[in-house]
Coordinates of C-alpha atoms and ligand atoms in Angstrom, one line a residue:
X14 CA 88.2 103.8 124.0
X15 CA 88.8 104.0 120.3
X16 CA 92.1 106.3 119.4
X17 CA 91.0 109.7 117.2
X18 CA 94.1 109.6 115.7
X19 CA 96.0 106.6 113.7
X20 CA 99.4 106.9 114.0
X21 CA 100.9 103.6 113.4
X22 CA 100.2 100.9 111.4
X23 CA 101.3 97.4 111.0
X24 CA 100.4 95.2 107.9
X25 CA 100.6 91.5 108.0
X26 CA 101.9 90.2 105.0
X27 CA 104.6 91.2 102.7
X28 CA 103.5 90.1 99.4
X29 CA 101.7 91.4 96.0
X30 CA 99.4 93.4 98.0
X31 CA 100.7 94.0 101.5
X32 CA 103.8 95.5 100.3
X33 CA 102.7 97.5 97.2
X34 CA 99.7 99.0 99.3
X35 CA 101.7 100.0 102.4
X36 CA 104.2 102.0 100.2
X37 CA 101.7 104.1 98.6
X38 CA 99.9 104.9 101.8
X39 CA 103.5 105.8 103.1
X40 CA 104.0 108.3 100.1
X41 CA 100.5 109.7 100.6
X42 CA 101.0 109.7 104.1
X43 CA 103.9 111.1 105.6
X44 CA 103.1 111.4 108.8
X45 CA 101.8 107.7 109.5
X46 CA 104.5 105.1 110.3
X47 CA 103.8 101.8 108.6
X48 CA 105.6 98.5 109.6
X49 CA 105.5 95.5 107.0
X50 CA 105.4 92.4 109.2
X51 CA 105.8 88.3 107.7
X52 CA 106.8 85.8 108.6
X53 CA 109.1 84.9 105.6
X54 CA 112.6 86.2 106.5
X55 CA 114.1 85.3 102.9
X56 CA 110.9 88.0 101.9
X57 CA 111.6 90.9 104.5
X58 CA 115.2 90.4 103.6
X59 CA 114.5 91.0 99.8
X60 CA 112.1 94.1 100.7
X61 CA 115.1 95.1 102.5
X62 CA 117.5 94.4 99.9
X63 CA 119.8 97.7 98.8
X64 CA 119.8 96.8 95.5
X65 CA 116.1 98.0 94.1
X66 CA 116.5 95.3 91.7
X67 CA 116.4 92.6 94.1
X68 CA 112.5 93.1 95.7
X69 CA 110.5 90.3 95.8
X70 CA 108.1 91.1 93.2
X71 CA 108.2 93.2 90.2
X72 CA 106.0 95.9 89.4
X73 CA 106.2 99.1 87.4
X74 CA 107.1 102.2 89.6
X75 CA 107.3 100.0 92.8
X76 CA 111.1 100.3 93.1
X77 CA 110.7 104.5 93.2
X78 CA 108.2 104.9 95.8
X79 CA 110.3 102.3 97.6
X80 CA 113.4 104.2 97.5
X81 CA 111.8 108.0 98.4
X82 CA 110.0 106.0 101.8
X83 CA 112.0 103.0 103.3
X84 CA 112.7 103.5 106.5
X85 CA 111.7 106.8 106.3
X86 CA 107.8 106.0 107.3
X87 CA 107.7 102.3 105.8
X88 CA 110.4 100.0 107.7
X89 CA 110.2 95.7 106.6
X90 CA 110.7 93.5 109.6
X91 CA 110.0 90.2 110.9
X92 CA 109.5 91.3 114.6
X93 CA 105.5 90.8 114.2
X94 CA 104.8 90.9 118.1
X95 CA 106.4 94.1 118.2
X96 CA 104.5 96.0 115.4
X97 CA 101.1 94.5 116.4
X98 CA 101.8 96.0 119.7
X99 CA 102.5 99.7 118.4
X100 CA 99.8 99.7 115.8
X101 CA 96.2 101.7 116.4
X102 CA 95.4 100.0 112.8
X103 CA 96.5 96.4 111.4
X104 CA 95.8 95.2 107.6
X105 CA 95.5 91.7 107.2
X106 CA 97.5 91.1 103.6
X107 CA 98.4 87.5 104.3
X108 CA 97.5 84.8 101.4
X109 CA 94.1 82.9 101.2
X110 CA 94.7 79.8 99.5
X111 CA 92.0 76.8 97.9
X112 CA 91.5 74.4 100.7
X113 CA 93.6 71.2 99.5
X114 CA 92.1 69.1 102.0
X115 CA 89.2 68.5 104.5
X116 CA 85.5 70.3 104.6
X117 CA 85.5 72.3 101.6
X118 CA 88.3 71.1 99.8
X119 CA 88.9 72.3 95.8
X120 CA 86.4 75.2 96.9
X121 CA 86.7 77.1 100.2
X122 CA 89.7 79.3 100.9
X123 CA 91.9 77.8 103.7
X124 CA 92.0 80.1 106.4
X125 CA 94.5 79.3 108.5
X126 CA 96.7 82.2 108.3
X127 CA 94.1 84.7 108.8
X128 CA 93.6 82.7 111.6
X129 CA 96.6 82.5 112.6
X130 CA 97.2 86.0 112.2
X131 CA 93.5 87.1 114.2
X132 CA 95.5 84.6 117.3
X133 CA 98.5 86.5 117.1
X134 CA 96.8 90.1 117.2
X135 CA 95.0 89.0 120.2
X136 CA 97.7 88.1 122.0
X137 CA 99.9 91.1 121.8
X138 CA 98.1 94.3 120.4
X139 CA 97.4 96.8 123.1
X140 CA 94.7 99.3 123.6
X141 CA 92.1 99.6 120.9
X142 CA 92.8 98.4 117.6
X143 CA 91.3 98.0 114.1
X144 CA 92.2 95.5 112.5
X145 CA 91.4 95.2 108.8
X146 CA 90.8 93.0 106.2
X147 CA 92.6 93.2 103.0
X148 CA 93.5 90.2 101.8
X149 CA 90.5 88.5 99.4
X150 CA 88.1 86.5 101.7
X151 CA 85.0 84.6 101.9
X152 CA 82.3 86.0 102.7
X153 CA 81.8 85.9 106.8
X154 CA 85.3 85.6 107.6
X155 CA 84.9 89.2 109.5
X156 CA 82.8 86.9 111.7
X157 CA 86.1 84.7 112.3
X158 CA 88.1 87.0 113.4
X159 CA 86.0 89.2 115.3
X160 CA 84.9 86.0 117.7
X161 CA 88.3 85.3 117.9
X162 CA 89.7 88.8 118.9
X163 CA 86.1 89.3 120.8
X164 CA 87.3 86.7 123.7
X165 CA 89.5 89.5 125.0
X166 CA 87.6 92.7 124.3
X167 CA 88.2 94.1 128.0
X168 CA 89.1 97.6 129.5
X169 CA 91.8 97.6 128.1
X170 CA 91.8 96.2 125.1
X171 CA 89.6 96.2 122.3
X172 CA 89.2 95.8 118.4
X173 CA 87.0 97.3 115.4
X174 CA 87.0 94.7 112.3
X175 CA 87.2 96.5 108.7
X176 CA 86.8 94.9 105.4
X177 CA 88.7 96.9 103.0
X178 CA 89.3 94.9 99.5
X179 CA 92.3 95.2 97.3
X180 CA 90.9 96.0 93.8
X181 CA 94.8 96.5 92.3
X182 CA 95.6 94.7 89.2
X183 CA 99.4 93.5 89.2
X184 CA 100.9 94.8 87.0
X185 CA 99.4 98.3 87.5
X186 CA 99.2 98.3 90.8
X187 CA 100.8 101.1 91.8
X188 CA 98.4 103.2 88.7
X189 CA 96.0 101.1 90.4
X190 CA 96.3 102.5 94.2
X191 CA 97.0 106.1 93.2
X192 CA 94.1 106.4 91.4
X193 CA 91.3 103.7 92.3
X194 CA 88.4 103.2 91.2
X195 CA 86.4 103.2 94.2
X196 CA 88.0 102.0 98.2
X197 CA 85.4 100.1 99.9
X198 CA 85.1 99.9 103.3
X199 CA 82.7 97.7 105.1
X200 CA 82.0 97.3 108.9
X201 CA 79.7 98.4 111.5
X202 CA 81.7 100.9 113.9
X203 CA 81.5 104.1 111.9
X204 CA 83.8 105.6 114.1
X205 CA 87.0 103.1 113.2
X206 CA 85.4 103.2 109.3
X207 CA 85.9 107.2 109.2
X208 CA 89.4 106.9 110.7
X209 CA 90.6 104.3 107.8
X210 CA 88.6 106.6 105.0
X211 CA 90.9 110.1 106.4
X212 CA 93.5 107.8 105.4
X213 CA 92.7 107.5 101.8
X214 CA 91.5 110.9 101.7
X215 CA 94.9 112.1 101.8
X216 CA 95.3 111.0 97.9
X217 CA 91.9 110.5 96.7
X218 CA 88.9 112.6 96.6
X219 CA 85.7 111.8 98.9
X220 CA 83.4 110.1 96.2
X221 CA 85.4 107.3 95.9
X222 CA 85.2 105.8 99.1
X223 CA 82.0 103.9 99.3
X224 CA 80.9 102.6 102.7
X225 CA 79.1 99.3 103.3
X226 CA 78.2 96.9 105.7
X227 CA 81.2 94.3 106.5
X228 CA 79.3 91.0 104.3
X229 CA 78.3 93.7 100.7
X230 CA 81.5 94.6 101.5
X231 CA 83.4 91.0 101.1
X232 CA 81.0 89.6 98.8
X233 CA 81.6 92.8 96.4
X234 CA 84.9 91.6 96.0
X235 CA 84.1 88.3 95.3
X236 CA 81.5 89.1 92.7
X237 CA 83.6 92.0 90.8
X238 CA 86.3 89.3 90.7
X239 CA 83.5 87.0 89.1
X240 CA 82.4 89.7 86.9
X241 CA 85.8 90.1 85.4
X242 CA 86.7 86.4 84.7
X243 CA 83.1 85.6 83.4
X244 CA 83.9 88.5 80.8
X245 CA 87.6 86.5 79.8
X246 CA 85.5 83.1 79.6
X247 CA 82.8 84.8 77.5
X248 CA 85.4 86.6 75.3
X249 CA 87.4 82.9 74.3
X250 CA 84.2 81.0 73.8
X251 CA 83.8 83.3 71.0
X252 CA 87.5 83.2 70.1
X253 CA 86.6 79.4 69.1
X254 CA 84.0 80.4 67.1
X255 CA 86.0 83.3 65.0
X256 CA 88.7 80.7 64.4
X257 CA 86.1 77.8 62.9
X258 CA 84.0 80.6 61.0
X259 CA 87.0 82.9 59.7
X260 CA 85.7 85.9 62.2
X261 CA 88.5 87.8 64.0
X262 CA 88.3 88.5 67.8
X263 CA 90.0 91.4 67.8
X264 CA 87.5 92.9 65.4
X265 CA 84.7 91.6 67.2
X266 CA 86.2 92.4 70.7
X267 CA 86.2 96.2 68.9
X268 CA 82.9 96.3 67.6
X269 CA 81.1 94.7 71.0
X270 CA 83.6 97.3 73.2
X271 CA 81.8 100.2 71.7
X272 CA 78.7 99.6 73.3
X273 CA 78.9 101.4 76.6
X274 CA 77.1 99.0 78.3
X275 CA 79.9 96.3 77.8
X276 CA 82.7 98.8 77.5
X277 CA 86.2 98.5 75.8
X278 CA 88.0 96.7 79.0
X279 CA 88.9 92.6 79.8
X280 CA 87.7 92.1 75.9
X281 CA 91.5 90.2 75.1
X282 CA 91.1 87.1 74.4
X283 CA 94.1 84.5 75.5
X284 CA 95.0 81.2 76.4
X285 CA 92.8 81.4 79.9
X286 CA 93.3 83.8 82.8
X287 CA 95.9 83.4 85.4
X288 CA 96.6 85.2 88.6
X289 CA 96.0 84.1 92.2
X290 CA 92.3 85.9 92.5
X291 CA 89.7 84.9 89.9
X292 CA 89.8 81.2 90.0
X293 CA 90.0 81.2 94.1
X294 CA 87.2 84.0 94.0
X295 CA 84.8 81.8 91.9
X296 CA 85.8 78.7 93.9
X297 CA 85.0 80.6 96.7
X298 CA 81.0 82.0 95.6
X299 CA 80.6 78.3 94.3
X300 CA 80.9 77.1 97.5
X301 CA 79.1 79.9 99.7
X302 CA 75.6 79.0 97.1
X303 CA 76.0 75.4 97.3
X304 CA 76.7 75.6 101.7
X305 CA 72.9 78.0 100.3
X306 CA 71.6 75.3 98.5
X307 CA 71.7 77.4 95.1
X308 CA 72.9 74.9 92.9
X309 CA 72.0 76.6 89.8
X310 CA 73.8 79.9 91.2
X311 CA 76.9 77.7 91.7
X312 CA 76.7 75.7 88.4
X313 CA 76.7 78.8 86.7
X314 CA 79.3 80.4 87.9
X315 CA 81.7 77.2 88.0
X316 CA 81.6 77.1 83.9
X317 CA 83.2 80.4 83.9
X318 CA 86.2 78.2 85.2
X319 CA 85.3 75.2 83.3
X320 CA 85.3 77.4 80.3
X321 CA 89.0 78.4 81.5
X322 CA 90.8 75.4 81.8
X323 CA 88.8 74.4 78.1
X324 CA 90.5 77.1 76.8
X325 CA 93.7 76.5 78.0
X326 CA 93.5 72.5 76.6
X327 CA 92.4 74.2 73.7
X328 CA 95.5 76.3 72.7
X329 CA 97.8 72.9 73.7
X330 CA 95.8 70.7 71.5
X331 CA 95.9 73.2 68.9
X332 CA 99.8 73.4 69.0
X333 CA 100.0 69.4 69.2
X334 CA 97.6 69.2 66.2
X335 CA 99.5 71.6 63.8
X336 CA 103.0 70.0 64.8
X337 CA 101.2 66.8 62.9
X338 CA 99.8 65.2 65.4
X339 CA 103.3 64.9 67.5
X340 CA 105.4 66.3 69.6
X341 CA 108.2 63.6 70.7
X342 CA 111.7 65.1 70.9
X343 CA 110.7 68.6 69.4
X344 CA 112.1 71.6 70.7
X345 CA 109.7 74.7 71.3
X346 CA 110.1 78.0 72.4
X347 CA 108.4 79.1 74.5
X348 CA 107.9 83.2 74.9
X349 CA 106.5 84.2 78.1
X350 CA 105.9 82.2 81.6
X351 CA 103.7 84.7 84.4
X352 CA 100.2 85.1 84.2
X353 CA 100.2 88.5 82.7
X354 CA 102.6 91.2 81.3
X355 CA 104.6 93.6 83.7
X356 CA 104.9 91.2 86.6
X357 CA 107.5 88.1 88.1
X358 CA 104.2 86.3 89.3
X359 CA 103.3 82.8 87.8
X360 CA 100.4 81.8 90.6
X361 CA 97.6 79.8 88.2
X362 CA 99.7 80.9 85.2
X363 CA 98.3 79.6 81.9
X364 CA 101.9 78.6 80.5
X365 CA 102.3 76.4 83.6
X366 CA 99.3 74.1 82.2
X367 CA 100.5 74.1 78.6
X368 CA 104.4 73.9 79.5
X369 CA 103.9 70.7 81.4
X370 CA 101.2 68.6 78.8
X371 CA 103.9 69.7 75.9
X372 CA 106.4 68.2 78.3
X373 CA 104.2 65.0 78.8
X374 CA 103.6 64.5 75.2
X375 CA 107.6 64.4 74.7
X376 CA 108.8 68.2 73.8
X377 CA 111.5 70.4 75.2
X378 CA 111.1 73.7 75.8
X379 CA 113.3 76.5 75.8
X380 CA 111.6 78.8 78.3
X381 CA 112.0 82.4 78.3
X382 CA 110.4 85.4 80.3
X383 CA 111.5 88.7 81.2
X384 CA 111.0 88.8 84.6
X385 CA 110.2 85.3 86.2
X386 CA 113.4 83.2 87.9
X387 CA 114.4 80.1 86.9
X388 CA 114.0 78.9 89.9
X389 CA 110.0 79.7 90.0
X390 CA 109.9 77.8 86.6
X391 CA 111.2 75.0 88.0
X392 CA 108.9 74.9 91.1
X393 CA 105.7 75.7 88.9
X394 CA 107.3 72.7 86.4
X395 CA 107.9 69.9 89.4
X396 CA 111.1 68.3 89.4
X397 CA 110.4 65.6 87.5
X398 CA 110.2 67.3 84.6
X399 CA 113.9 69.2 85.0
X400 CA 115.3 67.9 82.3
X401 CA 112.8 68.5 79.4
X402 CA 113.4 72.1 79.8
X403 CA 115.8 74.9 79.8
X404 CA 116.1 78.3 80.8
X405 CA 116.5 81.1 78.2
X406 CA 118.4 84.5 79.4
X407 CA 117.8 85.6 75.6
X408 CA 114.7 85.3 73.8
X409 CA 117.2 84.9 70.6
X410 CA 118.6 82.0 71.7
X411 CA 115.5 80.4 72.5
X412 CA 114.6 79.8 69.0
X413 CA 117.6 77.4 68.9
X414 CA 116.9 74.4 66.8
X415 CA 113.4 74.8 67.5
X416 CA 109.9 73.7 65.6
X417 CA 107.5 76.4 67.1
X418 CA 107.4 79.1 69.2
X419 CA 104.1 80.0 71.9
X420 CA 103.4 83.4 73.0
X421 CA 102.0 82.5 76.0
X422 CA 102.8 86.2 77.9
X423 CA 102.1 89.8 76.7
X424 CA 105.2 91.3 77.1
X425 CA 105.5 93.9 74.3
X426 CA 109.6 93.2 73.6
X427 CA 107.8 90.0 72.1
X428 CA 106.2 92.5 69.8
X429 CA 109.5 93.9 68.5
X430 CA 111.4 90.5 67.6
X431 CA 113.1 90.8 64.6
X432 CA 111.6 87.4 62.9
X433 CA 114.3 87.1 59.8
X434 CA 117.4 86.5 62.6
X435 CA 115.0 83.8 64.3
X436 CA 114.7 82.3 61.0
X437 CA 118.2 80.9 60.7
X438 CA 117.8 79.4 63.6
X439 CA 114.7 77.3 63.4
X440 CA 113.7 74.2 61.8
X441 CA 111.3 74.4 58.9
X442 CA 108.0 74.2 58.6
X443 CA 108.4 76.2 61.7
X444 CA 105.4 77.6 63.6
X445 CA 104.3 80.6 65.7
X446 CA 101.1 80.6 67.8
X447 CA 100.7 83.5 69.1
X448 CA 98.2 83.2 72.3
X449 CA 97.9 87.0 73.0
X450 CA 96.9 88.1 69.6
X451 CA 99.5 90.4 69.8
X452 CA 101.7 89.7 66.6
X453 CA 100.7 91.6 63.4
X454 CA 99.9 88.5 61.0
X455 CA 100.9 90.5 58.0
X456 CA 104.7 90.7 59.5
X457 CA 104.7 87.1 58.5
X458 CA 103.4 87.4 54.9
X459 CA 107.0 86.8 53.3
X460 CA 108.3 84.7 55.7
X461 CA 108.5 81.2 55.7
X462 CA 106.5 81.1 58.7
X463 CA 103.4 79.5 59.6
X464 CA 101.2 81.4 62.1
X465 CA 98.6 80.9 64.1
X466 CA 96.7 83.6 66.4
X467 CA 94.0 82.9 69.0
X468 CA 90.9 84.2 67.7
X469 CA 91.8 84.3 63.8
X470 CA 93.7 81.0 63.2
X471 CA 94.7 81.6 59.7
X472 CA 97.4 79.7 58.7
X473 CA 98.3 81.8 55.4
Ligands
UDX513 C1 92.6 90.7 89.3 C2 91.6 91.9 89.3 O1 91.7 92.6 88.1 C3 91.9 92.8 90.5 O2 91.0 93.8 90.6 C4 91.9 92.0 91.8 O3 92.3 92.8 92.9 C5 92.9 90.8 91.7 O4 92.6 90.0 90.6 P1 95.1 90.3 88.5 O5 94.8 88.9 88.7 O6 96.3 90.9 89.2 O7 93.9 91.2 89.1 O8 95.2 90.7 87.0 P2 94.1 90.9 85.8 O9 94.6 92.1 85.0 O10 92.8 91.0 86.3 O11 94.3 89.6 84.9 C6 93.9 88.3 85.3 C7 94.1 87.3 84.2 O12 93.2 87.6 83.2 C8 95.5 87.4 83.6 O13 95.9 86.0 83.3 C9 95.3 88.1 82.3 O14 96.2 87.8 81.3 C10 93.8 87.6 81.9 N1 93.1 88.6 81.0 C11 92.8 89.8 81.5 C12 92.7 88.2 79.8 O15 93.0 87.0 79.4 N2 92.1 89.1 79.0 C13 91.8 90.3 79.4 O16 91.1 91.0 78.6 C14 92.2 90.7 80.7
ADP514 P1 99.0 88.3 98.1 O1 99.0 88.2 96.6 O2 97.6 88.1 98.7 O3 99.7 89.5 98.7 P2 101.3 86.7 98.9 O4 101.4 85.2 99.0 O5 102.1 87.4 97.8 O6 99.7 87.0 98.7 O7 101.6 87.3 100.3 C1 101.1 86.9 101.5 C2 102.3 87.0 102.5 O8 101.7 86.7 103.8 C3 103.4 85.9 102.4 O9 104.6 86.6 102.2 C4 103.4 85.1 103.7 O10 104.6 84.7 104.1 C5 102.7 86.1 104.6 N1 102.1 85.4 105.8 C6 101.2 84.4 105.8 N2 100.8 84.1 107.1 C7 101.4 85.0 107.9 C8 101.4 85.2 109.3 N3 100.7 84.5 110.2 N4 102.2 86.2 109.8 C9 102.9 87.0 109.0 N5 103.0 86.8 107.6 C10 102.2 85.9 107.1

C-alpha cells in the first residue's frame, strides 16, 4: 500500500518553521512539489507577496531561496483540502500553544490544532499517507493522531505517523536546515521512516539522520530544548553573582566555555530567554513527570523558568533602582523589542515583560527595533498602555529627551551607535544598561555616561 516514491508534499502551517523548512527542502529537492497550506489568508498572502520584503517573518537568506523556488516547486495557498489530497507526505508545522484553560492549564500544550489538523487529513487525503510531526509536541501526541487517523485506515486509505523535530534556531534557520546537526526521525514503519530520510539525504550526508522510536523521538526534543534553557538560567544566576562580587561574565562565560565538556555555545548571559520553544518545552516535561508522579523531576526543571522570569525582574528592578528609586514621567529608550537578534518575532520576548512594568511604574518609552512592526508592539504592549509609548523608525531619535536607554535586543547596529550625537539629546545623569553585554564599557570612559552591563555592573 505505501507509495515508493514521494512526490508531493503538503505542510500545514505557514509560520517560523513550516515555511522556512519547506523552502529549503524545495531548493534541495527539485523534483518534489511542496504546497504550504494555513489557514491564515492575511499569512499566505504575505508568503505570496511580490515584494520579498513583505514575507511574514524575517530571517537571513529566507527571501533568496524564496525567490529561486516559488511556484517553481514551493506554491503558498489556502486551499488545504486540495493539497492534503495530492500529498503522499504531510508535515504538521502548525503552532502548539500553553493550555490557558481546563486540565492542564499553565502546563500542557493545547492541542487543538494538531487536532484539528489530524481531523482534516482524515477526511480528505487519499491513498497512503505519512503524515509527520514537526511542530514541537508532547510526548504521546503521535498516539493522538494516529487513533484519530486509525478510524479510517481501510483499503484504500491509510497513514504512517513520523515524528520529525525542528531543531532550527530563528534567526539561523536557514544556516540551521542546510547544515543540521542531526534530523531525527522517530516512528515505527521503517518503510515511511526511509522514504522521509531519502529526502534529507538529498543535502545532508547519512550520519546525520538518526532513527528512533516515535516517544525518544518527541521527548528528545523536549529535553534538548530543556538542556539549552537550563544552560541560559545557569549562566544569569552567575551573572548576579559577578555583579555583587566585581567578577565579569563574559570572562567567566570564556574561561568555563573552554572546557569541552560544557563547550563555548548558549554561555550569553541576558535579561532571560525568549522565543516561543523553551518556556512551552519545560512547561510541557513539568507536566508529563508530575501526570508520573516525579515531583522532584518537575520541581527541578520548573526553576530553570523560575530562574527566568527572576532574571528578567531583576534587570527592571535594576533600571528602576539606578533611576533613584523612580520612574514617573521619565522617558527611556528603549533599543531592541524581539526575543533575539536577526528576527521580527516577539513570542515570550524579554522586553515585552520589562517594557510593560516600566510602563506601570509611570515611564514612556521610545521603542525602537529593526525589524519588529509597530503594530506587533502594540499587541505584545495591550492597548491600555498605547499611550505611554511610541514608535521609533530611528534609533537616533529615540534618545529624545530621554533618562536611560535598555539594550534589551542583540542587534549589532546597536553596537555601532555613535554615543557623542546621543549625548545632546539626552537628559543628564543619563544611563545605559546594556542587557546583552554587548557594549564595550571602555567606549564610555569619557563620556558623561553612566553604564551598566549585565554581568559586570560597574557604574564607572
Ligand atoms: C530554540 C532552540 O535553539 C532550537 O533548537 C529549537 O528548535 C527552538 O527553540 P529559538 O528559540 O529560535 O530556538 O532561539 P535560541 O537561539 O535558542 O534563543 C532562545 C532564547 O535564549 C533567546 O531569547 C536568546 O536571546 C536567549 N539566549 C540564547 C541567551 O539569553 N543566551 C544564549 O547564550 C543563547
Ligand atoms: P511555529 O513557530 O511553530 O511555526 P507559527 O505560529 O509561526 O508557529 O505558525 C503556525 C501556523 O499554523 C500559523 O500560521 C497558523 O495559522 C497555522 N495553523 C494553525 N492551525 C491550522 C490548521 N488547522 N490548518 C492550517 N493552518 C493552521
Amino acid at each position: 500500500m505505501i507509495n515508493n516514491k514521494i512526490l508531493n508534499i503538503c505542510c500545514i502551517g505557514a509560520g517560523y518553521v513550516g515555511g522556512p523548512t519547506m523552502a529549503v527542502i524545495a531548493k534541495n529537492c527539485p523534483d518534489l512539489i511542496l504546497n504550504v497550506v494555513d489557514i491564515n489568508e492575511e499569512r499566505i498572502n504575505l508568503w505570496n507577496s511580490e515584494d520579498l520584503s513583505n514575507l511574514p517573518i524575517f530571517e537571513p537568506g529566507l527571501s533568496q531561496i524564496i525567490s529561486q523556488v516559488r511556484n517553481k516547486n514551493l506554491f503558498f495557498s489556502s486551499n488545504i483540502k486540495k493539497a492534503i489530497k495530492n500529498a503522499d507526505m504531510i508535515f504538521l508545522s502548525v503552532n502548539t500553544p500553553i493550555k490557558e484553560k481546563g486540565i492542564g492549564a499553565g502546563y500542557a500544550s493545547d492541542l487543538r490544532w494538531v487536532e484539528s489538523c489530524a481531523r482534516e487529513i482524515n477526511e480528505n487525503a487519499v491513498g497512503h499517507t505519512i503524515v509527520v510531526e514537526k511542530s514541537t509536541l508532547p510526548v504521546k501526541t503521535a498516539k493522538t493522531i494516529q487513533e484519530i487517523l486509525n478510524v479510517s485506515n481501510n483499503s484504500d486509505r491509510s497513514f504512517s505517523v513520523l515524528s520529525n523535530p525542528e531543531f532550527l534556531a530563528e534567526g539561523t534557520a536557514i544556516n540551521d536546515l542546510e547544515n543540521p546537526d542531526r534530523v531525527l526521525i522517530g516512528g515505527d514503519d521503517h518503510k515511511a521512516m526511509l522514504l522521509l530520510k531519502k529526502i534529507y539525504l538529498n543535502w545532508l550526508p547519512e550520519e546525520k539522520i538518526i532513527f528512533t522510536n516515535l516517544w525518544s523521538s518527541e521527548l528528545s526534543k523536549l529535553t534538548a530544548n530543556a538542556f539549552l534553557a537550563q544552560r541560559i538560567s545557569s549562566i544569569n544566576s552567575i551573572s548576579a553573582i559577578c555583579e555583587s562580587t566585581g567578577a565579569d561574565i563574559k570572562e567567566v562565560s570564556n574561561a568555563i566555555g573552554k572546557d569541552k565538556r560544557i563547550g563555548e555555545e548558549f554561555l550569553n548571559s541576558g535579561p532571560g530567554f525568549g522565543g516561543s520553544c523553551f518556556k512551552k518545552d519545560i512547561l510541557n516535561l513539568v507536566y508529563l513527570a508530575r501526570f508520573y508522579r516525579l515531583n522532584e523531576v518537575a520541581d527541578y526543571w520548573e526553576n530553570v523558568i523560575k530562574i527566568n522570569s527572576w532574571q528578567n525582574n531583576r534587570v527592571y528592578e535594576t533600571i528602576v533602582k539606578k533611576l533613584f528609586g523612580n520612574v514617573v514621567d521619565k522617558k527611556i529608550a528603549i533599543l531592541g523589542f524581539s526575543f533575539k537578534k536577526n528576527t521580527n518575532d516577539t513570542r515570550e520576548s524579554p522586553s515585552i515583560n520589562i517594557c510593560k512594568n516600566l510602563i506601570h511604574d509611570g515611564a514612556f518609552l521610545n521603542i525602537h527595533d529593526f525589524k519588529v512592526s509597530k503594530d506587533t508592539i502594540s499587541k505584545d504592549l495591550s492597548s491600555k498602555n498605547e499611550s505611554r509609548w511610541s514608535f521609533q523608525e530611528n534609533v537616533y531619535d529615540a534618545f529624545e529627551d530621554t533618562h536611560a536607554a535598555v539594550l534589551l535586543t542583540e542587534w549589532e547596529l546597536y553596537v555601532n551607535i555613535d554615543w557623542e550625537e546621543v549625548l545632546n539629546k539626552v537628559k543628564k545623569p543619563f544611563w545605559i544598561f546594556d542587557t546583552r553585554s554587548i557594549l564595550n564599557p571602555k567606549v564610555f570612559d569619557n563620556l558623561e555616561i553612566n553604564f551598566w552591563q549585565i554581568g559586570f555592573g560597574s557604574n564607572k
